[in-house]
XYZ file of C-alpha atoms in Angstrom:
151
model
C 80.185 177.812 64.106
C 80.486 178.722 60.464
C 83.673 179.438 58.520
C 83.460 181.598 55.396
C 85.208 184.213 53.296
C 85.050 187.672 54.848
C 82.575 190.240 53.606
C 82.495 194.032 53.823
C 80.087 193.790 56.764
C 82.844 191.975 58.738
C 85.534 194.667 58.544
C 84.674 196.385 61.842
C 84.661 193.065 63.695
C 87.962 192.001 62.069
C 89.478 195.357 63.016
C 88.283 194.976 66.633
C 89.758 191.463 66.921
C 93.129 192.583 65.570
C 93.164 195.831 67.571
C 92.602 193.935 70.824
C 95.775 191.905 70.301
C 97.718 194.873 68.887
C 96.942 196.914 72.005
C 98.650 194.200 74.053
C 101.604 194.010 71.614
C 100.612 190.474 70.592
C 99.971 191.317 66.920
C 100.722 194.080 64.463
C 97.949 196.651 64.066
C 95.979 196.809 60.806
C 93.978 199.866 59.876
C 90.439 199.634 58.567
C 91.802 200.750 55.178
C 94.333 197.899 55.220
C 91.625 195.386 56.044
C 89.383 196.675 53.258
C 92.312 196.441 50.800
C 93.035 192.848 51.816
C 89.437 191.759 52.438
C 89.497 189.067 49.747
C 92.348 187.359 51.629
C 90.412 187.103 54.916
C 88.399 184.198 56.273
C 86.188 184.530 59.331
C 84.531 182.207 61.789
C 81.162 183.300 63.032
C 79.061 182.008 65.890
C 75.469 183.173 66.263
C 76.089 185.711 63.462
C 79.014 187.223 65.381
C 82.573 187.162 64.006
C 84.683 185.336 66.612
C 87.851 184.721 64.601
C 89.705 185.905 61.521
C 92.725 185.019 59.441
C 94.225 186.186 56.160
C 96.414 184.350 53.650
C 98.767 186.406 51.522
C 100.934 185.016 48.736
C 104.458 186.335 49.195
C 106.189 184.603 46.264
C 105.640 181.670 43.915
C 106.558 179.158 46.605
C 105.515 180.953 49.788
C 102.324 182.246 51.423
C 101.769 183.731 54.868
C 99.128 183.335 57.554
C 98.399 186.881 58.696
C 96.184 188.541 61.274
C 95.089 185.318 62.956
C 92.889 186.407 65.850
C 90.278 184.744 68.046
C 87.875 186.631 70.268
C 89.244 186.837 73.826
C 87.751 184.156 76.036
C 87.198 181.770 73.129
C 90.783 180.531 72.734
C 91.176 176.783 73.051
C 87.829 176.033 71.387
C 89.267 175.117 67.966
C 88.580 178.435 66.215
C 92.252 179.195 65.509
C 92.835 175.622 64.362
C 89.848 175.864 61.994
C 91.179 179.097 60.521
C 94.715 177.760 60.017
C 93.406 174.534 58.449
C 91.385 176.681 56.034
C 94.513 178.734 55.295
C 96.370 175.496 54.477
C 93.555 174.476 52.075
C 93.590 177.877 50.397
C 97.368 177.786 50.034
C 97.258 174.304 48.511
C 94.438 175.384 46.202
C 96.592 178.217 44.857
C 99.455 175.804 44.208
C 101.755 177.404 46.763
C 103.923 174.721 48.422
C 104.805 176.453 51.699
C 102.836 178.423 54.277
C 104.462 180.388 57.074
C 103.539 182.516 60.049
C 105.387 184.997 62.198
C 104.060 184.354 65.666
C 104.408 184.758 69.383
C 102.582 181.418 69.818
C 104.932 178.790 68.327
C 103.435 175.893 70.309
C 100.046 176.482 68.639
C 101.579 176.352 65.161
C 103.741 173.330 66.016
C 100.554 171.401 66.869
C 99.335 172.208 63.342
C 102.388 170.814 61.565
C 104.533 173.950 61.358
C 108.253 173.920 62.161
C 110.389 176.764 63.425
C 112.804 178.292 60.901
C 115.256 181.153 60.971
C 113.773 184.488 59.902
C 116.530 184.962 57.324
C 115.257 181.800 55.599
C 112.314 183.931 54.436
C 114.083 186.534 52.282
C 111.075 187.709 50.304
C 109.214 188.314 53.544
C 112.053 190.272 55.082
C 112.153 192.627 52.111
C 108.391 193.183 51.969
C 106.407 193.648 55.200
C 109.323 193.480 57.615
C 111.030 196.463 55.975
C 108.001 198.586 56.952
C 107.440 197.067 60.404
C 108.004 199.231 63.502
C 109.541 196.170 65.231
C 112.085 195.481 62.481
C 115.130 196.221 64.648
C 113.821 194.243 67.650
C 111.490 191.612 66.223
C 110.230 189.171 68.834
C 108.217 186.984 66.495
C 109.147 183.415 65.649
C 109.078 182.206 62.044
C 107.134 178.970 61.568
C 106.668 177.164 58.265
C 104.629 174.264 56.979
C 105.230 172.387 53.756
C 101.913 171.782 52.017
C 101.579 168.213 50.761
């Protein structure tokens, strides 16, 4: 397996990974246009030249970044791909000088194993006023806020 920054050639595969989870209401959908716009924030894992995982890191504010669109090809969960992507996200966040990384997730146990702690959603005010204001789930959000302090 190889981890690397995403390239234009990866957009269709990233879109397919995200769409699979979005169809099952496990992740928010991202359009191809959205992925192209945020391509520089994506990292992928490939195996035999096939993209099998993706993750984006977006800086929200001077002290806060977010893990977004973390997806692993169905059938390959539990093989360390998600862990590899989140560890890379932590490195990227530290490299930008951002002290905290968070995720909104339906899989809190996974993030807990990677050093994240659950926090109240209202403890992330900049997040609430950015993406959440446009989210179709805003009035009935089922995601759990998890945060990790970068040392």
